Coordinates of C-alpha atoms in Angstrom, one line a residue:
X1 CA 0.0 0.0 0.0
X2 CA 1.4 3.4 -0.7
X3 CA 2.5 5.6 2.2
X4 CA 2.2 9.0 1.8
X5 CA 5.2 11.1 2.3
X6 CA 5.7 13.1 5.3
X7 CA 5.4 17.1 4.7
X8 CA 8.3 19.2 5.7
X9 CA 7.0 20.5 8.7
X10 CA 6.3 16.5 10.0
X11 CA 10.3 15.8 9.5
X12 CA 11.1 18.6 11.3
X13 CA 9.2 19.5 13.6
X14 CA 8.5 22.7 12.7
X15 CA 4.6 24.4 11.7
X16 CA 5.5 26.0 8.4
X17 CA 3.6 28.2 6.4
X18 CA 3.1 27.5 2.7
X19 CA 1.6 29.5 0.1
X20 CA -0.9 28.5 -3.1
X21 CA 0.5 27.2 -6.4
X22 CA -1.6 30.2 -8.2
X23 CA 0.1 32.5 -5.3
X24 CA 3.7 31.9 -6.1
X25 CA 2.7 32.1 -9.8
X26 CA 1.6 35.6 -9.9
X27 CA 4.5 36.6 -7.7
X28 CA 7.0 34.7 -10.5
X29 CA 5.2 37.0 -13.0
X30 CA 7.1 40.4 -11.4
X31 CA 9.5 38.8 -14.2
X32 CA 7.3 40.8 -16.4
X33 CA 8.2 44.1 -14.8
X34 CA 11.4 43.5 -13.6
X35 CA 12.9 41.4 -16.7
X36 CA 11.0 43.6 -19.5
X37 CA 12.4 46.6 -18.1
X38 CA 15.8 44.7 -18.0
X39 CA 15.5 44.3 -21.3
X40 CA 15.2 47.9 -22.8
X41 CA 17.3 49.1 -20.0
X42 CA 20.3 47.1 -21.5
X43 CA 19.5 49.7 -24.5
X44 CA 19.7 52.6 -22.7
X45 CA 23.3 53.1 -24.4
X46 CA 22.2 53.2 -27.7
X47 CA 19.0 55.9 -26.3
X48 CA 22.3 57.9 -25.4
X49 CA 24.0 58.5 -28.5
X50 CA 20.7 58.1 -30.8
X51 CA 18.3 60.1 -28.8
X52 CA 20.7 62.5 -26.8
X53 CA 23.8 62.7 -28.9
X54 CA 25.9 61.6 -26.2
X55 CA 29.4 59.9 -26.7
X56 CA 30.8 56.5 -25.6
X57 CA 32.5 57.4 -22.8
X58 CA 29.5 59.7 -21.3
X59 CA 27.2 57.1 -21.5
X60 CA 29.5 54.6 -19.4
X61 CA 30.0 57.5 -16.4
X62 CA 26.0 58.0 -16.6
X63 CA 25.3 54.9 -16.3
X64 CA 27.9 53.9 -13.4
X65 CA 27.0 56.8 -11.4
X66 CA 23.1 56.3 -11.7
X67 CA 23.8 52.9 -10.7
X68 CA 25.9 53.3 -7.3
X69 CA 22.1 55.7 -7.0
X70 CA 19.9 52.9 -7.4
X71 CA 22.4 51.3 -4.8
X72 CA 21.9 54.0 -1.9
X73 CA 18.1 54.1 -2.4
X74 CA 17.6 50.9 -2.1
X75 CA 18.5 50.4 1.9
X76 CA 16.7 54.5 2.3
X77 CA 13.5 52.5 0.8
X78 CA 13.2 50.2 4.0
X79 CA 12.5 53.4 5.6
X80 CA 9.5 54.1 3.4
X81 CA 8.4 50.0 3.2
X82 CA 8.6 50.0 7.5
X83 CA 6.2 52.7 7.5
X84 CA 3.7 52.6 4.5
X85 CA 0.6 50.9 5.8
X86 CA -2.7 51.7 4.5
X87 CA -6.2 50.0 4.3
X88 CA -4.8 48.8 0.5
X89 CA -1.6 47.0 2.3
X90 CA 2.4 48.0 2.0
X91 CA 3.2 45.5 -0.6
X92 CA 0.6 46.7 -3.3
X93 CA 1.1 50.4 -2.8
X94 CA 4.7 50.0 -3.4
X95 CA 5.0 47.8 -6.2
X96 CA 1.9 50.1 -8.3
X97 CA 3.9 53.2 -7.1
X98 CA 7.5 51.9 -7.8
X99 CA 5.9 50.9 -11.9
X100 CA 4.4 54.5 -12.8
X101 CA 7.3 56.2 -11.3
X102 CA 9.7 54.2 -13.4
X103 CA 7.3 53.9 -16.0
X104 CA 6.9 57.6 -16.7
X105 CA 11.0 58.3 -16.3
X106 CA 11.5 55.2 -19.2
X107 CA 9.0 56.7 -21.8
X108 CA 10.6 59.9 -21.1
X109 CA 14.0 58.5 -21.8
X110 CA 13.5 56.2 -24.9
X111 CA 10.2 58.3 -26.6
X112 CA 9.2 61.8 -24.8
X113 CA 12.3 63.4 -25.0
X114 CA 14.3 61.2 -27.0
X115 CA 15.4 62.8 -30.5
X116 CA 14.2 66.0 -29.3
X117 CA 17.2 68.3 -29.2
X118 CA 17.5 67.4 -25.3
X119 CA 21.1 66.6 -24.4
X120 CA 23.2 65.0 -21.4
X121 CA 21.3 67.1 -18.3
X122 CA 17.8 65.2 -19.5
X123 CA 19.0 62.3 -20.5
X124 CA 20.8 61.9 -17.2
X125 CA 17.5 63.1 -14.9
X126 CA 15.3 60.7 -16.8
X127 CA 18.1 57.5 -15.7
X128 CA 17.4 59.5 -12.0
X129 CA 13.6 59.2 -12.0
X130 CA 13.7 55.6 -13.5
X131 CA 16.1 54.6 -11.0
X132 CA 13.7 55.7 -8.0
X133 CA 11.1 53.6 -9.5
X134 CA 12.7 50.6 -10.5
X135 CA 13.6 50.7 -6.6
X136 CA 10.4 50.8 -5.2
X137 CA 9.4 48.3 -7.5
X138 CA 12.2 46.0 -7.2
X139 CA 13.1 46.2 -3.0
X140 CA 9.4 45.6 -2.5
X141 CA 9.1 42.2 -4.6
X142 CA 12.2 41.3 -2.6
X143 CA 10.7 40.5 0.1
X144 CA 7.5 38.4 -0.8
X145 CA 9.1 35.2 -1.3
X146 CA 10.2 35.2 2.4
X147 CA 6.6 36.4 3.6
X148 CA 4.9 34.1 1.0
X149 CA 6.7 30.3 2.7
X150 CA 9.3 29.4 4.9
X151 CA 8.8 25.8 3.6
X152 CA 12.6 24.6 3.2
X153 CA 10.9 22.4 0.4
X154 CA 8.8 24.7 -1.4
X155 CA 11.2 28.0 -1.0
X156 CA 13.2 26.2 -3.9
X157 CA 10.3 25.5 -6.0
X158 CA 8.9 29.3 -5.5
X159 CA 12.6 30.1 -7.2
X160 CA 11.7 27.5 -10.1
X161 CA 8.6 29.2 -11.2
X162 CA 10.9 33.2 -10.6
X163 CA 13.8 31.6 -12.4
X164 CA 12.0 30.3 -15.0
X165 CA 10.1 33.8 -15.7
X166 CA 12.9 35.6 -15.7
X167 CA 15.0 33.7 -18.6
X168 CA 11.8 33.3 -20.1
X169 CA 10.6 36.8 -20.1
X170 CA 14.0 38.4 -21.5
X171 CA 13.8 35.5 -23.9
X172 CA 10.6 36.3 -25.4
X173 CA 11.6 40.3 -25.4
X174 CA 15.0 39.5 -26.9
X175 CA 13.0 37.5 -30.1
X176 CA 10.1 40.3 -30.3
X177 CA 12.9 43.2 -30.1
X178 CA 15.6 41.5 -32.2
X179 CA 14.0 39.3 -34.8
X180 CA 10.3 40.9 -35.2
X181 CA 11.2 44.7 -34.5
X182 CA 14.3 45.1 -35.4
X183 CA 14.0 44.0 -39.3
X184 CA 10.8 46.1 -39.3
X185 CA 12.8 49.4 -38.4
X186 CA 15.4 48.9 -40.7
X187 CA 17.7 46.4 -38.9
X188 CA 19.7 49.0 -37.1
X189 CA 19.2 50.5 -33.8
X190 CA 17.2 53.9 -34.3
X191 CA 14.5 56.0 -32.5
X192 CA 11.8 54.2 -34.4
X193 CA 12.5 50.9 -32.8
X194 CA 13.3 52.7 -29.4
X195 CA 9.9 54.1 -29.3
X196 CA 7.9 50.7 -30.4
X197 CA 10.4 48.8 -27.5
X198 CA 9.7 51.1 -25.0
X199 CA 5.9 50.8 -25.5
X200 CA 6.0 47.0 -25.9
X201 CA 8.2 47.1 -22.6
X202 CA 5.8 49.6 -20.6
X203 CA 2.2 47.6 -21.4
X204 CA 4.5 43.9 -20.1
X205 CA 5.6 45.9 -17.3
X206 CA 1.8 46.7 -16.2
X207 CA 0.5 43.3 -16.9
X208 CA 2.9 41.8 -14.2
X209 CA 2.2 44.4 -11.6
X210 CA -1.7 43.7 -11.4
X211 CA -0.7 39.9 -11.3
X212 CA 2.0 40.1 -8.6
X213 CA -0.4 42.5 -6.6
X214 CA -3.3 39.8 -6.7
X215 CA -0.9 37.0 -5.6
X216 CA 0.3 38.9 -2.6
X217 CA -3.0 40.2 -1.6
X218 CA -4.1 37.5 1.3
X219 CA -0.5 38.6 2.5
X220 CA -0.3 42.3 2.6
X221 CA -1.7 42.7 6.0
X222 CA -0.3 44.1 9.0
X223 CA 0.1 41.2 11.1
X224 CA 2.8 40.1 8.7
X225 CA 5.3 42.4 9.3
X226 CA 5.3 41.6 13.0
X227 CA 8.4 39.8 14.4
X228 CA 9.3 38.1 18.0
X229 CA 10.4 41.6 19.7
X230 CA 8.4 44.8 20.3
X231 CA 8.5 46.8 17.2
X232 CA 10.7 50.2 16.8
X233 CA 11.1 52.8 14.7
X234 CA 14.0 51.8 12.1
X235 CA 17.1 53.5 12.2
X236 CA 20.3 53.7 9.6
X237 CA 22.5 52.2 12.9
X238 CA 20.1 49.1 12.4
X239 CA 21.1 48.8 8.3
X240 CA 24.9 49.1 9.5
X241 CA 24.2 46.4 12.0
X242 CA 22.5 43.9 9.8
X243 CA 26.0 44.1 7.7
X244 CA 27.9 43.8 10.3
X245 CA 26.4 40.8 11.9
X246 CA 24.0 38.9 9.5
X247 CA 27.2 36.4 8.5
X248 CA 24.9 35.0 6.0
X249 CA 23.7 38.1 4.2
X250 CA 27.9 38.8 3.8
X251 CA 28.6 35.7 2.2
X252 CA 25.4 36.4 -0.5
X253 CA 26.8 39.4 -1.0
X254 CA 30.1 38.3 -1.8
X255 CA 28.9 35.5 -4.0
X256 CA 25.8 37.0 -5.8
X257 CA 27.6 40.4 -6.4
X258 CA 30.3 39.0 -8.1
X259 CA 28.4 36.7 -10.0
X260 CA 25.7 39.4 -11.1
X261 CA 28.8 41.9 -11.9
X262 CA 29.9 39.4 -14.4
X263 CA 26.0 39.0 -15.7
X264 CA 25.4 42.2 -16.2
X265 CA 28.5 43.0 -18.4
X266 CA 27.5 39.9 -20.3
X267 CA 24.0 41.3 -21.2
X268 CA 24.5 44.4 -22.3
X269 CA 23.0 45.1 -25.8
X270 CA 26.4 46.0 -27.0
X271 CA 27.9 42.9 -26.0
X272 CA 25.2 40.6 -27.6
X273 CA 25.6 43.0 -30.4
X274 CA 29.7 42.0 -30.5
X275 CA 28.7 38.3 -30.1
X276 CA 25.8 37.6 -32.0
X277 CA 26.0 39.9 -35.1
X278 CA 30.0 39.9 -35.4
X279 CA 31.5 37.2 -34.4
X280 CA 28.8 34.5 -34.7
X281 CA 27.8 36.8 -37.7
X282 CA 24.1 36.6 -37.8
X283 CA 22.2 38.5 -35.1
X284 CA 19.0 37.0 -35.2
X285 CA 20.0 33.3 -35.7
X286 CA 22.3 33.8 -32.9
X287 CA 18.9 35.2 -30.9
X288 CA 16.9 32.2 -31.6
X289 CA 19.6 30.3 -30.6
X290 CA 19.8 31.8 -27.3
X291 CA 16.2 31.0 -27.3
X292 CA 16.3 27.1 -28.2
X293 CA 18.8 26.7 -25.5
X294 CA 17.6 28.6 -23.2
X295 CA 13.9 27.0 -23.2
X296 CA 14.6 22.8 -22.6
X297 CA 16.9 24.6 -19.8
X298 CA 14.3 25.7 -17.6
X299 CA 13.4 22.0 -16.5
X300 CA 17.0 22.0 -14.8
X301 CA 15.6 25.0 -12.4
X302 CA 13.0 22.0 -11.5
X303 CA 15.7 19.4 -10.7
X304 CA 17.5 22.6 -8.8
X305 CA 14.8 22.7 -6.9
X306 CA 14.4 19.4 -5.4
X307 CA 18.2 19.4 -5.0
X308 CA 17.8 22.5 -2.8
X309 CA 14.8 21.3 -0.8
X310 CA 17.2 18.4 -0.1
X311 CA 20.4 19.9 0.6
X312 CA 20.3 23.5 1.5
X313 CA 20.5 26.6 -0.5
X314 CA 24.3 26.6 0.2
X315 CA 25.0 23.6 -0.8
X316 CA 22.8 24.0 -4.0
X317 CA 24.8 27.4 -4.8
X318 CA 28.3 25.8 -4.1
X319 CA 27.7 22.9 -5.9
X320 CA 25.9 24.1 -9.0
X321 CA 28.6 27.5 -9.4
X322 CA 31.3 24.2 -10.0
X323 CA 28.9 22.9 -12.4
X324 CA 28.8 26.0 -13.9
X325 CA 32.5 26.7 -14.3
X326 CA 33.3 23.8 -16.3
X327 CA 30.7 24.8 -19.1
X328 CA 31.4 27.9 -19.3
X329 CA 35.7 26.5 -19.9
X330 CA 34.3 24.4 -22.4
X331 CA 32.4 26.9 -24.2
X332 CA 35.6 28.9 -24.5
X333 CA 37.7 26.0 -25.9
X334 CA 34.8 25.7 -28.6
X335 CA 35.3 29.0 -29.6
X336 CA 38.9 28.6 -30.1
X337 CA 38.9 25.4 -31.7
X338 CA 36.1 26.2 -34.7
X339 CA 35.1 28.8 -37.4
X340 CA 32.2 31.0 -35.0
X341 CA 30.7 32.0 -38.6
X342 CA 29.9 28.5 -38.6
X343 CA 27.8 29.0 -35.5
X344 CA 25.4 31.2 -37.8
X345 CA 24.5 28.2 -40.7
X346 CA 21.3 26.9 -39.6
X347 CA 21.7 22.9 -39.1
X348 CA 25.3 23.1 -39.4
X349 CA 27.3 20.6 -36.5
X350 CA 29.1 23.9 -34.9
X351 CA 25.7 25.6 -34.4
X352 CA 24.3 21.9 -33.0
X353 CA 27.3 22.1 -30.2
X354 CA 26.7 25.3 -29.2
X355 CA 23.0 25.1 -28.7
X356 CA 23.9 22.1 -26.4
X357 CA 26.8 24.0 -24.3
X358 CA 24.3 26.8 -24.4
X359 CA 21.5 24.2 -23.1
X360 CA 24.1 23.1 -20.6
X361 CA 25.3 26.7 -19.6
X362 CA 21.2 28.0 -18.7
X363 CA 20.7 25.2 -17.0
X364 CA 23.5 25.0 -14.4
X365 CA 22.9 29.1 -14.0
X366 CA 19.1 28.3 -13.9
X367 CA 19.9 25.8 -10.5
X368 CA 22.0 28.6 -8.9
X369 CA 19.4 31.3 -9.7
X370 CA 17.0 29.0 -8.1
X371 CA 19.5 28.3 -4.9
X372 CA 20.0 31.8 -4.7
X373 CA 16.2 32.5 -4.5
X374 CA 15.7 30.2 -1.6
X375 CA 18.9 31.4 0.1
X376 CA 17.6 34.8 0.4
X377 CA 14.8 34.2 1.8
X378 CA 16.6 32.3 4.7
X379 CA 19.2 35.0 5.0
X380 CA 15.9 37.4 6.2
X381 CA 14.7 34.4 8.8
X382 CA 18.1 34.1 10.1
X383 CA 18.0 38.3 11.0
X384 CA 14.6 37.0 12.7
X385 CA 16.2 35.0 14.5
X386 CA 19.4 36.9 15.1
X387 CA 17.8 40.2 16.5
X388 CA 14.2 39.7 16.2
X389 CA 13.1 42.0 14.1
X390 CA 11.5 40.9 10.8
X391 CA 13.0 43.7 8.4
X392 CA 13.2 41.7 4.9
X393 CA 13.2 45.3 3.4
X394 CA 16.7 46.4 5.5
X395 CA 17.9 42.5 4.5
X396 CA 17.7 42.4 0.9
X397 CA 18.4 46.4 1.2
X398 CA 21.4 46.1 2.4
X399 CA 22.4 43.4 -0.2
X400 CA 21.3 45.6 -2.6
X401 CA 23.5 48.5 -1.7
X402 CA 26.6 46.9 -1.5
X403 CA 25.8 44.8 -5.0
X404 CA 24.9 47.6 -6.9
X405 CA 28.1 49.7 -5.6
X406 CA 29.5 46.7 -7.1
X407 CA 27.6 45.9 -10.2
X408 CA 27.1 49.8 -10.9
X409 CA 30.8 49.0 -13.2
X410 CA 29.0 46.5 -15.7
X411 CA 27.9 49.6 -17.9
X412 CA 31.3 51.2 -18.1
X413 CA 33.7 48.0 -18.1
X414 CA 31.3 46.9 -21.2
X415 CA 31.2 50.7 -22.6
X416 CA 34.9 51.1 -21.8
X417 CA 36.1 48.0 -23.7
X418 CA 34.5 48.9 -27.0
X419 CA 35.6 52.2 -26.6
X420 CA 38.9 50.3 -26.5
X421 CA 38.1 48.7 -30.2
X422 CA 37.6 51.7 -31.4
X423 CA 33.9 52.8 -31.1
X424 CA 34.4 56.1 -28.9
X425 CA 31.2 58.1 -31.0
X426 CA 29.1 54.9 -32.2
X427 CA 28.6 51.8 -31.3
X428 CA 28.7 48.2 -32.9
X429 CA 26.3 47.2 -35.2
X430 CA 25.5 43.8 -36.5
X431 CA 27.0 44.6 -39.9
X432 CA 30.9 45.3 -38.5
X433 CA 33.7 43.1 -39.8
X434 CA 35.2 40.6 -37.0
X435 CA 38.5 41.6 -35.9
X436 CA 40.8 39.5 -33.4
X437 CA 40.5 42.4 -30.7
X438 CA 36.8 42.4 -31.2
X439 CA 36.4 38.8 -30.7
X440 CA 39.5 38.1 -27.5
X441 CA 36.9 41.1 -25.9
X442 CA 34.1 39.2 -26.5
X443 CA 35.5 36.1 -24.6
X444 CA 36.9 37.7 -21.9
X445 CA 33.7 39.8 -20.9
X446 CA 30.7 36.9 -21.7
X447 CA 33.2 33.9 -20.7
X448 CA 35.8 34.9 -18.2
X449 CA 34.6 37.5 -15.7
X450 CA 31.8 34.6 -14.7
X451 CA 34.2 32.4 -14.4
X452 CA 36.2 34.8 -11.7
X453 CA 32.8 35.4 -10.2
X454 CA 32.5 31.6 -9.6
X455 CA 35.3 31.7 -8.2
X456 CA 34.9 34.3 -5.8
X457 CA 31.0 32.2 -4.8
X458 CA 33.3 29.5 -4.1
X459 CA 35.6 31.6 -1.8
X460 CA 33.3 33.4 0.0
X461 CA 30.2 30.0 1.1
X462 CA 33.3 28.4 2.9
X463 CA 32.6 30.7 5.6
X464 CA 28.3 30.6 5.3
X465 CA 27.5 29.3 8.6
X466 CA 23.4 28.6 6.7
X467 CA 23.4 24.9 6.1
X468 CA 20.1 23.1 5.8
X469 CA 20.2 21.5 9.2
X470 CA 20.9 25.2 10.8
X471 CA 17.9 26.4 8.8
X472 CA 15.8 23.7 10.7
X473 CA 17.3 25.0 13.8
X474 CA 16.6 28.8 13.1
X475 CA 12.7 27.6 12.1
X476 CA 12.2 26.0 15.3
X477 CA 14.2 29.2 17.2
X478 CA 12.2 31.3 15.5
X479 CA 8.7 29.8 16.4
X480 CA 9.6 29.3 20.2
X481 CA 10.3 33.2 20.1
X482 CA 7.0 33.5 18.7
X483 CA 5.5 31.7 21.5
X484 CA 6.9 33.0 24.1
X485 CA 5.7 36.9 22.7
X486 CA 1.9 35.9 22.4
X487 CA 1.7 34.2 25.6
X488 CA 3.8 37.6 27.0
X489 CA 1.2 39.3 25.1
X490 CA -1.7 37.5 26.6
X491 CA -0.5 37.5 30.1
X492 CA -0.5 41.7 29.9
X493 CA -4.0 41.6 28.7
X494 CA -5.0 39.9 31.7
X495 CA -3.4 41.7 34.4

């Protein structure tokens, strides 16, 4: 006779909370904001020079210097997040906030204003405005996946459904923009297909606010936000002492920082521009590619997933970041070894490897995406239990600062190097001849900074103190606390 298996919370003796399939769904779909804007952000170079007339150089500086901004906001939004309550909730009012604010400041940049005579000064206040609102909107998702479970099995499986969203999402933009758009405006990068990508971009972006806000609705209620001491007013000393003391929270930033640096660079327009249209030599091709590749992928987030709920985030991250460096070497000797022009012939046996390294290549990332998801959200328990304050906007605020300071570089490392080749007043186009610089550039930045971010994951989780059997621990810790504060709570009722 089958025996059903026991639940998490029957192993270990622990009441968890779990949210609804539907639930985690509509949360996954803030891949519609987050990654759609992603996507036309990555452009906001080519906005620059088309739309503002501003040069190479500029454009890297703007965009560094706006991004160590979006940095020092995000930890100043836990101030706003601890005291918005209304009778519509926190989470909702910040997440429809956070889209019209960045909304507005994005059709400024890449329609209003663009290829209107307006030079650096707007260009520049537009980035500002966007900045604030991407904030809002992105610290505030942040936090729902912790409020939503503290399931050790399902955390994993809510990262499944996020990770798979948020290849997915940029995936389907990247084939709209670059195969359907593109051709249609001339196969170049002009203000005509800035304008239709920006609208495309802003009408995703409001479909995937309305579902996240419906899928955190039964959460967004006061009594969330409680934790196991008396509440008070947040402070900046209590951001500085999260960093100093959350042990956890260092080692994710130290990991996921270097890893996103590395990302980031990787995915700029410019550098899938290098890769795709002049080395591999056919742009779209090389986008649907990315696509077949990227798709089968997904289904190793799943398998992530279980392996997580098994093991641990940590080990899930460690594990799957050596996965991941092998790959990514072997992709590098393919390069080497082969004609990359070859890549681009439909059917041909180069452009059959590289789909399956590419296959390979999503998938491991997909598993550590996934890890990383659950790890978060057990970095913001851990504070819980630490101090007793349940401050998941401070948490993944104070990540945020210190990774963006970091990954605020990836615009002018990737700016700076093709300024390097040579394109100081344009930038590549799909048409350019291949030159050894041009492709040695290309390797480096899409193949070798994530290997040295690996590496750096690998350095920093020998210290992580978060294995799966401490996570148990800081569950049950966590509940006692809550125990003991209702029954303290009752007993001054009574007296």
């Amino acid at each position: 006779m089958f025996k059903k298996k026991p639940t998490a919370s029957e192993v270990d003796g622990v009441q968890y909370r779990r949210a609804k399939t539907w639930q985690i769904i509509c949360y996954a779909c803030n891949a519609l904001v987050g990654m759609s804007v992603y996507s036309l952000i990555g452009m906001a170079s080519y906005s620059a020079s088309i739309g503002y007339g501003i040069t190479t150089a500029a454009v890297g500086i703007i965009l560094t210097c706006t991004r160590i901004l979006d940095g020092i906001t995000d930890p100043l939004l836990a101030f706003v997040y601890d005291r918005v309550n209304t009778k519509f909730g926190k989470l909702r009012v910040l997440l429809v906030a956070g889209y019209l604010i960045e909304a507005l400041a994005l059709y400024g940049m890449f329609t209003g204003f663009s290829s209107k005579g307006m030079g650096l000064v707007a260009f520049t206040l537009l980035y500002v405005v966007y900045v604030i609102g991407y904030t809002t909107t992105n610290m505030t998702a942040q936090t729902i996946p912790a409020i939503m479970t503290n399931d050790p099995r399902q955390r994993p499986t809510l990262g499944v459904w996020t990770t798979a969203f948020n290849y997915l999402v940029p995936m389907v933009m990247s084939m709209v923009l670059n195969v359907v758009l593109l051709p249609k405006c001339g196969g170049t990068y002009n203000q005509a297909f800035l304008t239709a990508a920006c609208n495309i971009t802003l009408i995703v972006a409001a479909i995937g606010t309305l579902l996240v806000c419906l899928g955190v609705s039964s959460y967004d209620k006061p009594e969330t936000f409680v934790g196991t001491k008396k509440a008070e007013p947040l402070k900046m000393a209590d951001i500085v002492e999260v960093l100093k003391h959350n042990k956890p929270l260092q080692c994710y930033i130290a990991s996921n920082a270097s890893d996103k640096l590395a990302q980031q660079v990787g995915s700029q327009a410019i550098i899938n521009t290098i890769l795709g249209g002049i080395i591999i030599g056919n742009i779209a091709l090389g986008t649907i590619l990315t696509v077949i590749s990227m798709v089968p992928s997904i289904f190793f987030a799943a398998f992530g997933a279980k392996y997580v709920g098994k093991h641990g985030s940590k080990k899930g991250i460690v594990n799957f970041t050596c996965i991941s460096m092998v790959i990514t070497a072997v992709m590098v000797v393919f390069f080497l070894v082969i004609d990359p022009k070859q890549i681009g012939v439909m059917g041909s046996p180069a452009m059959i490897i590289y789909v399956i390294l590419s296959l390979l290549q999503n998938g491991s990332n997909m598993c550590i995406t996934t890890s990383n998801t659950s790890y978060m959200a057990d970095a913001i328990d851990f504070e819980l239990d630490r101090s007793g304050r349940y401050i998941p906007a401070v948490v993944s605020g104070t990540y945020s600062l210190v990774d963006k300071l970091i990954t605020s570089f990836a615009a002018v490392i990737a700016t700076g190097a093709v300024a390097l080749l040579g394109y100081t007043a344009t930038m590549p186009q799909p048409t350019d001849p291949c030159t050894p610089a041009i492709f040695w550039m290309a390797m480096v930045l899409k193949f070798g900074l994530p290997i040295i971010g690996w590496i750096i994951t690998l350095i920093a989780m020998r210290s992580c103190p978060l294995s799966k059997e401490e996570m148990v621990n800081v569950q049950k810790r966590i509940a006692e606390k809550k125990a003991a504060a209702q029954s303290e709570f009752f007993k001054e009722q009574l007296q």
